[in-house]
Every structure is written in C-alpha cells, then in structure tokens.
Short mmCIF file of C-alpha atoms in Angstrom, two decimals:
data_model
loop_
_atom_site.label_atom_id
_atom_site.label_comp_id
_atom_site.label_asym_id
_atom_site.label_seq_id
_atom_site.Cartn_x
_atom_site.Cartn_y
_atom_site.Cartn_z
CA UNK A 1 0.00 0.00 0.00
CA UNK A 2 1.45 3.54 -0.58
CA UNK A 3 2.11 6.36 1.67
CA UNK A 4 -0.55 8.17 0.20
CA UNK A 5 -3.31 5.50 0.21
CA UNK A 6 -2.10 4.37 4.11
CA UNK A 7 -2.36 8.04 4.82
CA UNK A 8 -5.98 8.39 3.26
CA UNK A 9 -7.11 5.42 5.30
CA UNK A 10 -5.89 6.98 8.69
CA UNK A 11 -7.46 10.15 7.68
CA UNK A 12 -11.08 8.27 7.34
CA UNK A 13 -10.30 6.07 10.70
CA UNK A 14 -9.93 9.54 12.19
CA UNK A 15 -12.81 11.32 10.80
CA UNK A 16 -14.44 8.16 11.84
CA UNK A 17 -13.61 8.26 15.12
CA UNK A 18 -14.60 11.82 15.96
CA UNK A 19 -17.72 11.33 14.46
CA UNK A 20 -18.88 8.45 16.44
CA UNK A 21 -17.29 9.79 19.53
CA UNK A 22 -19.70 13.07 18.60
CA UNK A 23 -22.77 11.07 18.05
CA UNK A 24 -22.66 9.16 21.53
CA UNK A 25 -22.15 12.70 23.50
CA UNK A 26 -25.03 14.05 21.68
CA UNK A 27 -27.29 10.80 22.33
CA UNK A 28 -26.42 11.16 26.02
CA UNK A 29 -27.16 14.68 25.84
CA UNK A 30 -29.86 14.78 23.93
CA UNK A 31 -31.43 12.14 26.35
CA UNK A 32 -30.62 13.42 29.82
CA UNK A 33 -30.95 17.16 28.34
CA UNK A 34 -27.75 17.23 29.95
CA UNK A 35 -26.72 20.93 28.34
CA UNK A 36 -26.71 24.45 29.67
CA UNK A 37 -27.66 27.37 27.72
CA UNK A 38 -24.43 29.31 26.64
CA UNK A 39 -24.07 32.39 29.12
CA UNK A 40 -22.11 35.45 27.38
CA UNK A 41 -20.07 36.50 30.18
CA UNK A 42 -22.59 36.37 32.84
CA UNK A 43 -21.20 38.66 36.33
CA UNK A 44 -22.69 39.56 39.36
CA UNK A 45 -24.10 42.84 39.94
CA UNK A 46 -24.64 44.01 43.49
CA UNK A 47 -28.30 45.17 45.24
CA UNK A 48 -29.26 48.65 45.64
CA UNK A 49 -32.11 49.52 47.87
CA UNK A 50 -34.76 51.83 47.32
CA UNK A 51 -34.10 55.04 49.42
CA UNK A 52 -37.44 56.24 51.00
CA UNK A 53 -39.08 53.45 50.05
CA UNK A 54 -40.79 52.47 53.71
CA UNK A 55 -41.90 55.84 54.12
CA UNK A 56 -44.03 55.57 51.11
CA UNK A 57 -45.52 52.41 52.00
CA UNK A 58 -43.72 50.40 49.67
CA UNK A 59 -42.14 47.40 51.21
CA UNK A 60 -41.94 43.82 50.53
CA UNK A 61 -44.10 41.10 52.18
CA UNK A 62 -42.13 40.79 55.20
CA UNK A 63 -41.69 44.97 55.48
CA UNK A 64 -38.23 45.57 54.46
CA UNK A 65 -37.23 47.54 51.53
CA UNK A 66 -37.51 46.67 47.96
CA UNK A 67 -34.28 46.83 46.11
CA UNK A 68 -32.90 46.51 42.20
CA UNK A 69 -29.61 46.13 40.36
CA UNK A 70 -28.47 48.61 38.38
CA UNK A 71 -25.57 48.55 35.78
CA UNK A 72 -24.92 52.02 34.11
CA UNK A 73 -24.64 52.29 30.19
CA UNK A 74 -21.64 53.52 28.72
CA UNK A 75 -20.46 55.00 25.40
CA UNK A 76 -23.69 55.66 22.75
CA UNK A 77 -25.72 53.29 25.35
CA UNK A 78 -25.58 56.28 28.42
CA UNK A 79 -28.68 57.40 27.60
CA UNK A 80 -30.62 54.30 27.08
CA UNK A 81 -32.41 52.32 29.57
CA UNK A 82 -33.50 48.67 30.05
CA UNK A 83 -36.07 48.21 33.31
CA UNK A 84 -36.55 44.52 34.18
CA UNK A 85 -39.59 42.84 36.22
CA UNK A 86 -38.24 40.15 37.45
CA UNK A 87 -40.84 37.18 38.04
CA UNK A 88 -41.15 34.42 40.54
CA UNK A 89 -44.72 32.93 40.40
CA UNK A 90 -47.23 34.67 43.38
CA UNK A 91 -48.79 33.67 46.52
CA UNK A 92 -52.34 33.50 46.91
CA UNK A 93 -52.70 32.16 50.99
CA UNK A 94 -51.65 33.99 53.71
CA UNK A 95 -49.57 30.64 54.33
CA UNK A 96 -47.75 30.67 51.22
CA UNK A 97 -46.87 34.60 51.42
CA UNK A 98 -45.47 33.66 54.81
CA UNK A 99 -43.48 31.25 54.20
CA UNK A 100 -42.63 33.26 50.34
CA UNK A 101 -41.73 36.35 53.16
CA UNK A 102 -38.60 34.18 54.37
CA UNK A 103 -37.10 33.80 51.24
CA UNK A 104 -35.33 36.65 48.73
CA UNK A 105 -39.03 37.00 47.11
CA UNK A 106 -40.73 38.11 50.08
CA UNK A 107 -37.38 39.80 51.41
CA UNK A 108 -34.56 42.37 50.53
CA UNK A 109 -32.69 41.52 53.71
CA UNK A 110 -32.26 38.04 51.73
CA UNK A 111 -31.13 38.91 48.43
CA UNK A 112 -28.19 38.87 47.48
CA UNK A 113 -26.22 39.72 44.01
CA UNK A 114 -27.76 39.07 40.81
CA UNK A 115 -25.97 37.89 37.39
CA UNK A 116 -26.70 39.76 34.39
CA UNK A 117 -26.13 37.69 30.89
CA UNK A 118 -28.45 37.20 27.71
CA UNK A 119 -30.11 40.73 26.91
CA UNK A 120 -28.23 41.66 29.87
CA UNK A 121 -24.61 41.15 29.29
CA UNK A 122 -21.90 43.66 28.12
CA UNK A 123 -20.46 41.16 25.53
CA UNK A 124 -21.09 43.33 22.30
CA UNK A 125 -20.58 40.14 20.31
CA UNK A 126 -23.41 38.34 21.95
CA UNK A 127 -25.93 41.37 22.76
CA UNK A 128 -24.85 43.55 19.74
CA UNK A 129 -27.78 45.89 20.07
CA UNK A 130 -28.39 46.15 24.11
CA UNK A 131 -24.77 45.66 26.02
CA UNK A 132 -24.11 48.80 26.51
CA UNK A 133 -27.35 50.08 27.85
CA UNK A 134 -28.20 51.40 31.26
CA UNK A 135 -29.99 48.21 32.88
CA UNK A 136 -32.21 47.58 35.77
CA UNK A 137 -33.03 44.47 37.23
CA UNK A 138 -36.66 45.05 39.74
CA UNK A 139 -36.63 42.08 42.27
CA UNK A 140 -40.04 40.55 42.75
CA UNK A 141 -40.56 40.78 46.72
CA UNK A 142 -44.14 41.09 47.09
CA UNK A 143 -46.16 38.10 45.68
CA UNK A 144 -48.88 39.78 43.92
CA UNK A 145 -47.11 40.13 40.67
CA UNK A 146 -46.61 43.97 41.50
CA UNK A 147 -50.23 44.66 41.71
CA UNK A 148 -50.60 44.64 45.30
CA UNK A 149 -51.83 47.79 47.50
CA UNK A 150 -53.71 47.15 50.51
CA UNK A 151 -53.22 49.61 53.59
CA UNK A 152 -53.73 46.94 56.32
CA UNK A 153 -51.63 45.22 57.73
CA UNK A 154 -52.21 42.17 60.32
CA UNK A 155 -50.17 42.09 63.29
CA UNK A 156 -49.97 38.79 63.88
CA UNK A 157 -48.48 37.93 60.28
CA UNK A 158 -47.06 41.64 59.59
CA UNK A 159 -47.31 40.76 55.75
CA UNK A 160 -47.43 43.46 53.80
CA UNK A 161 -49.27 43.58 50.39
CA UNK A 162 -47.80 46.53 48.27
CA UNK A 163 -46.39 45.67 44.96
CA UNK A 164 -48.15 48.26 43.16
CA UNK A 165 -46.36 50.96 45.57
CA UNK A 166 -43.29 49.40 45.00
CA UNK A 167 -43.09 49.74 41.24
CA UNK A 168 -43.88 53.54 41.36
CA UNK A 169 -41.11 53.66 43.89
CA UNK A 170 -38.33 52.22 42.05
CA UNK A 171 -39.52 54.40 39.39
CA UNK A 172 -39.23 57.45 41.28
CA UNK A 173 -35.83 56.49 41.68
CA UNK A 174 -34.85 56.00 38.33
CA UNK A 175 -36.02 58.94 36.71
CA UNK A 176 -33.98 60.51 39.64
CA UNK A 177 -30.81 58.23 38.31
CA UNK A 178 -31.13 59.44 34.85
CA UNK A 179 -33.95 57.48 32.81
CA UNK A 180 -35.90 61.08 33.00
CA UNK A 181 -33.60 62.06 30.26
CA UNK A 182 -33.62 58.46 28.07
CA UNK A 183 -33.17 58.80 24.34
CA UNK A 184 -34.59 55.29 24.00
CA UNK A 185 -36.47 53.26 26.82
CA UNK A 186 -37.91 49.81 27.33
CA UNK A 187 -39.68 48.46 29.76
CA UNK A 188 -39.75 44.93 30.14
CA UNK A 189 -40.78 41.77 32.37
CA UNK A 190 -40.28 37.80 32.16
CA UNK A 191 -42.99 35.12 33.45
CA UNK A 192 -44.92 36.63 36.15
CA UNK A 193 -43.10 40.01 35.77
CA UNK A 194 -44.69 39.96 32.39
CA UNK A 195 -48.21 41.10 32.77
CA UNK A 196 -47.15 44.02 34.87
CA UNK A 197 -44.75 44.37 32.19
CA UNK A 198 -48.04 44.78 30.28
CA UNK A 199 -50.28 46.89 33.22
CA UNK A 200 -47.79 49.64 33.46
CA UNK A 201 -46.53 50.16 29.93
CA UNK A 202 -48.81 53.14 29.20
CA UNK A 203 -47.80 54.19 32.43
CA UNK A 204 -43.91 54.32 31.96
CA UNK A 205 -44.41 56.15 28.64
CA UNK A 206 -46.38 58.65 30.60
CA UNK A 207 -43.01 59.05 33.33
CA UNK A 208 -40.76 59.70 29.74
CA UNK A 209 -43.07 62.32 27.80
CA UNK A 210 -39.58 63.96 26.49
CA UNK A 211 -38.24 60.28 25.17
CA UNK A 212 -38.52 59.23 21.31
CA UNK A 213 -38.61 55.88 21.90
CA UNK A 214 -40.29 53.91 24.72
CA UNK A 215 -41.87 50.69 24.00
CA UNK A 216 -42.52 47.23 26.57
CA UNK A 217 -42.37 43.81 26.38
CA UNK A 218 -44.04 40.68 28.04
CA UNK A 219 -41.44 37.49 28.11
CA UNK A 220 -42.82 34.62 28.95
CA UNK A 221 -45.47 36.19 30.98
CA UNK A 222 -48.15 36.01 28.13
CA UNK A 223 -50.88 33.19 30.40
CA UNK A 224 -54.30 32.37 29.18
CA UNK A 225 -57.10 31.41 30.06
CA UNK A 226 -57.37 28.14 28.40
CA UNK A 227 -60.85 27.07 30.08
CA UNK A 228 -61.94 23.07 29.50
CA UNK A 229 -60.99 21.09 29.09
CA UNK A 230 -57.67 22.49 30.35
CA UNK A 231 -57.27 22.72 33.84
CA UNK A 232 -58.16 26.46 35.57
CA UNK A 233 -55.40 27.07 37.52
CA UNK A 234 -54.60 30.71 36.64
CA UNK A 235 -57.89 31.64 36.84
CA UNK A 236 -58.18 30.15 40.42
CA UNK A 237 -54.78 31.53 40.99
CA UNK A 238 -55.96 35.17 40.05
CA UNK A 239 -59.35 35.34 41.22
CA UNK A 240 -56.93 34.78 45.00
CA UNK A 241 -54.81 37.60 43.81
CA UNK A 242 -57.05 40.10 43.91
CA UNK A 243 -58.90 39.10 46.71
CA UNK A 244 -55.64 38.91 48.91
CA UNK A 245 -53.12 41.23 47.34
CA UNK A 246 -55.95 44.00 46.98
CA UNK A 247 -55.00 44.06 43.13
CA UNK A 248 -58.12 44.94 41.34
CA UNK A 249 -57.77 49.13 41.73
CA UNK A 250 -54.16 48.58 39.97
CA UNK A 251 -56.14 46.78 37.33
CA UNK A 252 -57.61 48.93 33.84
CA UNK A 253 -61.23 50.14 34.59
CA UNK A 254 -61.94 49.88 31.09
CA UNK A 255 -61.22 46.07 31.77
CA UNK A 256 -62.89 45.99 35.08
CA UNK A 257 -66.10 47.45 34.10
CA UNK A 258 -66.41 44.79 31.17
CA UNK A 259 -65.44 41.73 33.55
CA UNK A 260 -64.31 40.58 36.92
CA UNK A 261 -60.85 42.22 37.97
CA UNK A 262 -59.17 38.00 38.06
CA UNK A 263 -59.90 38.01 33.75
CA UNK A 264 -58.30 41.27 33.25
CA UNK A 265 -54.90 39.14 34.44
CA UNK A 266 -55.41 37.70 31.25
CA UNK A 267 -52.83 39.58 29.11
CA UNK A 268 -55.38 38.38 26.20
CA UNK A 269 -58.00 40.16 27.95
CA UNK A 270 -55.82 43.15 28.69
CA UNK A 271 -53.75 44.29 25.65
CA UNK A 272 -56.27 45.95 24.17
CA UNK A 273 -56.08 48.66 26.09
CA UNK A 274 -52.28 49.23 26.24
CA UNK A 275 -51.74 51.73 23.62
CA UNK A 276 -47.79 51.82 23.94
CA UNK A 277 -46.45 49.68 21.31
CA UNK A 278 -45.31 46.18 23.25
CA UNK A 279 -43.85 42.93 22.09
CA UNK A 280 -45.04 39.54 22.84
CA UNK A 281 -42.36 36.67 23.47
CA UNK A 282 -43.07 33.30 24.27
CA UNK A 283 -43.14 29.34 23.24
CA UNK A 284 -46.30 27.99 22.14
CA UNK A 285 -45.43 25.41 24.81
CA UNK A 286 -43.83 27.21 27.30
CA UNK A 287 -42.67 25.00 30.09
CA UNK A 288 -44.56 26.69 33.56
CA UNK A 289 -47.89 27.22 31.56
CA UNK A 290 -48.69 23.62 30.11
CA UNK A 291 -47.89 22.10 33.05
CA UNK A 292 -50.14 24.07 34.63
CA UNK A 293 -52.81 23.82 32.70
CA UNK A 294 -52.56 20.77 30.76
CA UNK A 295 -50.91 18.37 33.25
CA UNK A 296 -48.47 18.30 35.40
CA UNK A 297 -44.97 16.99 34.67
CA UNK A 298 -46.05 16.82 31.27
CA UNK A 299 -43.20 18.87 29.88
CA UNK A 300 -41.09 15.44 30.69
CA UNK A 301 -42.65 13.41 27.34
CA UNK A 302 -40.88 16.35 24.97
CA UNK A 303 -37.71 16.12 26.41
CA UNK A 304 -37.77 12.49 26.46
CA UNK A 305 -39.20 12.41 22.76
CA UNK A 306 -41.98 10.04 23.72
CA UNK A 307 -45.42 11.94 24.00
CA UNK A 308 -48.32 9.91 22.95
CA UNK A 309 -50.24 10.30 20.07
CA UNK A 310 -53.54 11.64 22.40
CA UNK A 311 -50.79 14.36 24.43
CA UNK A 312 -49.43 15.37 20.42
CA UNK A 313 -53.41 15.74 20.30
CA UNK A 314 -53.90 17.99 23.45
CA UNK A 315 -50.73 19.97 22.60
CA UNK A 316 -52.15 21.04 19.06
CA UNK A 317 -55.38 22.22 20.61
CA UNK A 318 -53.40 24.38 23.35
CA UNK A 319 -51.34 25.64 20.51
CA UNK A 320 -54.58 26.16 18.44
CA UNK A 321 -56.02 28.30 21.72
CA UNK A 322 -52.81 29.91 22.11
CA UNK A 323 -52.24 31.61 19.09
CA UNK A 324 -55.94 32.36 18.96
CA UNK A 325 -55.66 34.27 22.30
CA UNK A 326 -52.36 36.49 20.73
CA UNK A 327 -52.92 40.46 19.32
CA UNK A 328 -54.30 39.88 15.75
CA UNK A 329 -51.13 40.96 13.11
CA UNK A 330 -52.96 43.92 11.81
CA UNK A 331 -50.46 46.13 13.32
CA UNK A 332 -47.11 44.41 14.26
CA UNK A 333 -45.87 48.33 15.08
CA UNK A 334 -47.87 48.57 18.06
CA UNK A 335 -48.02 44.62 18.80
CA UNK A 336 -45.04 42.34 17.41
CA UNK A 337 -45.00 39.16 18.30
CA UNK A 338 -42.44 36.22 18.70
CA UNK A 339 -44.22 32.47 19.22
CA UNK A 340 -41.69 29.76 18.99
CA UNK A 341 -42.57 25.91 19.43
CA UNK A 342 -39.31 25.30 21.33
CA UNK A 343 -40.03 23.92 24.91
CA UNK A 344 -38.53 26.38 27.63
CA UNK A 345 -39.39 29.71 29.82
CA UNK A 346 -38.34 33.12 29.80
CA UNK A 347 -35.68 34.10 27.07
CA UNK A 348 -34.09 37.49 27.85
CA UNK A 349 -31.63 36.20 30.01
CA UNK A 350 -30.84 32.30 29.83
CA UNK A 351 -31.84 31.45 25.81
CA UNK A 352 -31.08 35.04 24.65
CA UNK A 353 -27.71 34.99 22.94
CA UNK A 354 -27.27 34.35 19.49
CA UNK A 355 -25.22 30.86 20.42
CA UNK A 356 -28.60 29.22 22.07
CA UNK A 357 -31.29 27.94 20.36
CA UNK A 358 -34.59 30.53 19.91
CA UNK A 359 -34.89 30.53 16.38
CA UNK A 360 -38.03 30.61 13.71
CA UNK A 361 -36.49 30.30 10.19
CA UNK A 362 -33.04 31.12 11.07
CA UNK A 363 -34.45 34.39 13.22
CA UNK A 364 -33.16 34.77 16.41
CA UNK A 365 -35.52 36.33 18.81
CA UNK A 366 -32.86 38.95 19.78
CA UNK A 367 -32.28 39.95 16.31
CA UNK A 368 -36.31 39.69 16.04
CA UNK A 369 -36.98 41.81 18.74
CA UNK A 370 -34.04 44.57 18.15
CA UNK A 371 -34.86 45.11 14.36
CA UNK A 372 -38.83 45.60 16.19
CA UNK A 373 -37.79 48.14 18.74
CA UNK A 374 -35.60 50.40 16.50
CA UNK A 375 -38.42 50.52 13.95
CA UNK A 376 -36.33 48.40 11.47
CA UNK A 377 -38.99 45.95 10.71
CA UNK A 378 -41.88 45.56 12.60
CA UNK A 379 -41.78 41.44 13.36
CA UNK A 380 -44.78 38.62 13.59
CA UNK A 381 -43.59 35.91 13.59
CA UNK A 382 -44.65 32.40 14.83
CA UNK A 383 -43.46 29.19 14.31
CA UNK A 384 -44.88 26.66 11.68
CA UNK A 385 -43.71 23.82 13.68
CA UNK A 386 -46.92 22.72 15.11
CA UNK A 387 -45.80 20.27 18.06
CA UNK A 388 -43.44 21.33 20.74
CA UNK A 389 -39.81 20.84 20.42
CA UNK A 390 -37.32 20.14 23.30
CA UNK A 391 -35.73 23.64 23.24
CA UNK A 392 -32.45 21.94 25.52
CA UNK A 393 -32.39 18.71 22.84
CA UNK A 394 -31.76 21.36 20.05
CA UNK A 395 -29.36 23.04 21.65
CA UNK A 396 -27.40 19.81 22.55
CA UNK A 397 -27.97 19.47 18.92
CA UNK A 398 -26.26 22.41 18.07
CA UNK A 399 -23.47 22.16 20.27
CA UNK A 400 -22.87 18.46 18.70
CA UNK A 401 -22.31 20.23 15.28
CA UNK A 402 -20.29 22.97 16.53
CA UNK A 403 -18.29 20.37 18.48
CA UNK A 404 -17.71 18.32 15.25
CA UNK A 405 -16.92 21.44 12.61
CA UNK A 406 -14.43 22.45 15.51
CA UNK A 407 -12.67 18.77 15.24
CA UNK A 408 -13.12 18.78 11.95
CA UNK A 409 -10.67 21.95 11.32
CA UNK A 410 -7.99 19.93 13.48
CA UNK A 411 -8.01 17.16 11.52
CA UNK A 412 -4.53 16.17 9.42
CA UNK A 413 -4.69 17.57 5.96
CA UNK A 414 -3.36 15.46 3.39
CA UNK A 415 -2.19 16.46 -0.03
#
C-alpha cells in the first residue's frame, strides 16, 4: 500500500472516530438534556435599595425595603435604559406569602447579588444591540405580581401587600438616576413580571413624555385562560390575587367594568387597552404554563421524545387556543409578536444569545426583537412547527455540530 493511500485510510479512521465519539455525546445529551444554555459573560451585579421606600408604603411582604440592580450604560448606550420585572410565580394564601416572606421573594434583607447575561450582558458580540445600555433588574418581593396595594396590615403575620407601591417607587428612583432624560427606553418583564410588564406600559411612557422611543415587552409572561378542558389554575390563581393582594384598583377600569378584575390578568384580555407599542415573546409550549394547565410533569414526554399520540393531540389544541388568544397581526408596530414551538421559559436572560437555540427560520428572537424596537422591521412571527420541540435537545444538537466542525478543522490535511 502507498504512503498516500495508508495516509488516506488513517485520515477516514480519524474522521471516523470523531464522528462516532460526537454522536454518543449528543445521544447522552440529547437524552438526559444534559446541556446548559451558553451564558455570554454572565457577572454579578450588586443590590441597591430603594431610598425612602418604607416611608411611602412600599415594602416587601415581610416589610423591608424593595431593592434593584443597576448597571450604568456607557459609550452611545448612556442614555438608554432597560427596566426589568423580574418574576417568581405569586402567593395566593396567607400561608404561602409567609413562608414566600422568608425567602429573597418576600425579602430584601435576603437577596443577594444578581448575574446579568443574555439581553443583559456587556459582551457586544453576543448582545450587539443592548450591552451597553443602562440596565435595571426590579426584584419581585411582594407576591402579587406587582399589583398589590392594601393599607392593612395584620399584626400577627405583619405581611405586607404593596407591589403596586413598590413599582412607582423604584420608578421614582430611576427617573432621579437618569432614565428622566432616556433617548430610548424599554420596559420589560419575564414570566410573572410579564403582565405588569403589560399593566404599566402606558404608564412608563407617561413618566418619559420627552423620550422618542419607549416601547414594553411581556417574556414569557403572556398566560391564558385556556378554560376546558384544560385545567383552571390561573384563573383560580388570580381570582386569590385580587382578593388577597388587593390588586383589582391597579387593574384597567376599562377592563374591570367589562369583567371581573381575576380576567383582566389575562394579558389576552388586557392588551387591548395598552396603547404603547409592546412585544409579545413566548413558546407555544412554554414549560410553567402547560404544566399548569394541561398536566403536570407533562413537559417530561418532549424532552424524552416520547409523547403519545392523544398528548401530540392535546398539545395542538393548546397551541390552536394559544395563538388564537395572541394580538391579531394587523399592526405588528404597536403589537409584534415572537411564538416559537421550542419547549422552555423566559428568554431574555438564559436562551437570549445568538449561540442558544430561539430561532423561527433562522431568526433569532434577539435579532427579532431589536430590528422591532428600532423601527427596522416591525416582526410577527410564529413558528410553523406545530408540536413542541425540546428547546435543551436542540441546543445539545447544536453544540454536537459545533463540536464536530471544531474537530473537523484539526483534523490532518493530506495532499
């Protein structure tokens, strides 16, 4: 055999090799979902607390305090502001706001640093379009999804129940900080941060009457109200809301005089009325709403790859309800919307950068979203694929091919 052909044949043994090697990490972590989303750079940024804050009432359940993080913008970014809602589910019992009261949602005494990455991070190669923006993260301390103002407070729990108070608050702050003089400003909130995302957007533009830009954005917060023969949790959850968290005057009367104050939590029963222009992002399938109101656990078939033929069933008609619930796309300007089919929850921060895996047709939901909010192209898009996809399979997916065109650049050339 000649050099050449004996050096050919090691050449495919090789290529061989690192193939099949490639194949049995992605099987494994495919299987196991045994990936992490890429994080561009993610650092800690310390808490600030809200100065005066008590003495206007607006405290978290257990009475201390609310408190953000704030990292300032720099270069052509100074003068532009990101606000983030965090989110964090609610509490509906006195019980669960007590024991939610001795953890860093119910108390600032107990948070600690927070780590900014996706839309977040400075990398300029990952977040092209928002790294070097001035960025607040809100923490979510009182329960009630920020909606909360009621005056009383029992002394033998000392809960408070002020969330409302304690987003005009941090806003007081902020315009104090520098967002009073914002060239371009968005307001913005994942999962249960996302409705007030919503609620207020009308209300931040009115704070920034001197800014050209200011628009909002619900991630991952968009809920419905699926009715049968889907299970009614959020509308149980809700209608305990208002009653406990005193939620209903922070609520539009033009939604409360049409229906009970619990259905106007219903982003699709809300948006009407916000007449700020605000994007919708979300999966079809997003993880915390069909397992709460399909079934529970049942986001464990996707990633597995094994859902039965009757769940593929119940998916489509959640999708079908879904999408049916969304802003119609008669005017993506003043609603754009991003619907992906990929299986996860909340995207600004963990499935943000352009290395994880949110994509319609190639479109990254950052890109999606930026070219929205600078009035490049106005984006509604949703996803054709009609049953849900494991969003950390693909990504394991990706990473498998990005693993193997990396090997394949060390392999020996031969000539």
């Amino acid at each position: 055999m000649s050099y050449r052909m004996m050096m050919a044949n090691t050449y495919l043994q090789v290529l061989c090799l690192f193939i099949c090697s490639l194949a049995i990490i992605n099987t494994v972590s495919s299987t196991k979902e045994n990936v992490t989303p890429y994080l561009d750079e993610a650092y800690h940024v310390s808490k600030t607390i809200v100065k005066n804050a008590v003495s206007k009432g607006a405290v978290c359940l257990d009475g201390s305090p609310p408190a953000y993080h704030f990292e300032p913008g720099f270069g052509d970014g100074a003068q532009t502001w990101l606000v983030q809602l965090s989110g964090g589910e609610w509490c509906r019992t006195v019980e669960a706001c007590l024991e939610r009261s001795k953890s860093e949602f119910g108390s600032s005494n107990l948070m600690n640093s927070w780590w900014f990455t996706g839309m977040f991070s400075k990398n300029q190669s990952g977040n092209p379009e928002f790294y070097n923006w001035n960025k607040v993260f809100i923490r979510y301390c009182d329960g009630g999804g920020f909606t909360g103002d009621v005056e009383y407070v029992d002394p033998a729990t000392k809960l408070h129940f002020r969330g409302a108070r304690i987003f005009k608050a941090v806003m007081d702050e902020l315009l104090e900080k520098g967002l009073k003089t914002a060239k371009s400003a968005l307001l913005s909130g994942s999962s249960a941060g996302g409705f007030p995302a919503m609620l207020y957007c009308d209300y931040f533009r009115t704070l920034l009457p001197n800014t050209p830009r200011v628009k909002c954005m619900n991630d991952a917060g968009y809920f419905i109200n699926a009715k049968k023969p889907f299970r009614a949790n959020f509308t149980d959850l809700y209608t305990a809301l208002v009653t406990l968290h005193g939620s209903a005057k922070a609520l539009p009367k033009e939604c409360t005089s049409k229906m009970s104050p619990e259905l106007c939590f219903f982003p699709e029963n809300m948006q009407q009325y916000v007449k700020t222009p605000l994007f919708i992002a979300s999966s079809a399938y997003d993880k915390y709403q069909i397992n709460n109101s399909i079934a529970v656990g049942i986001n464990t078939c996707i990633g597995s790859s094994n859902c039965t033929a009757t769940t593929n069933q119940t998916f489509l008609e959640f999708r079908s309800r879904f999408l049916n619930a969304l802003p119609k796309p008669t005017n993506p300007k003043l609603k754009g919307v991003f619907i992906d089919s990929f299986n996860h929850h909340s995207q600004v921060q963990f499935w943000w950068s352009p290395f994880n895996i949110t994509t319609i047709n190639n479109l990254t939901l950052s890109k999606a979203f930026a070219d929205w909010f600078y009035d490049r192209n106005y984006t509604y898009v949703i996803h054709e694929h009609e049953l849900p996809i494991s969003a950390l399979g693909a990504l394991a997916e990706k990473e498998r091919k990005a693993k193997l065109k990396k090997n394949m650049r060390h392999l020996p050339k031969f000539h």
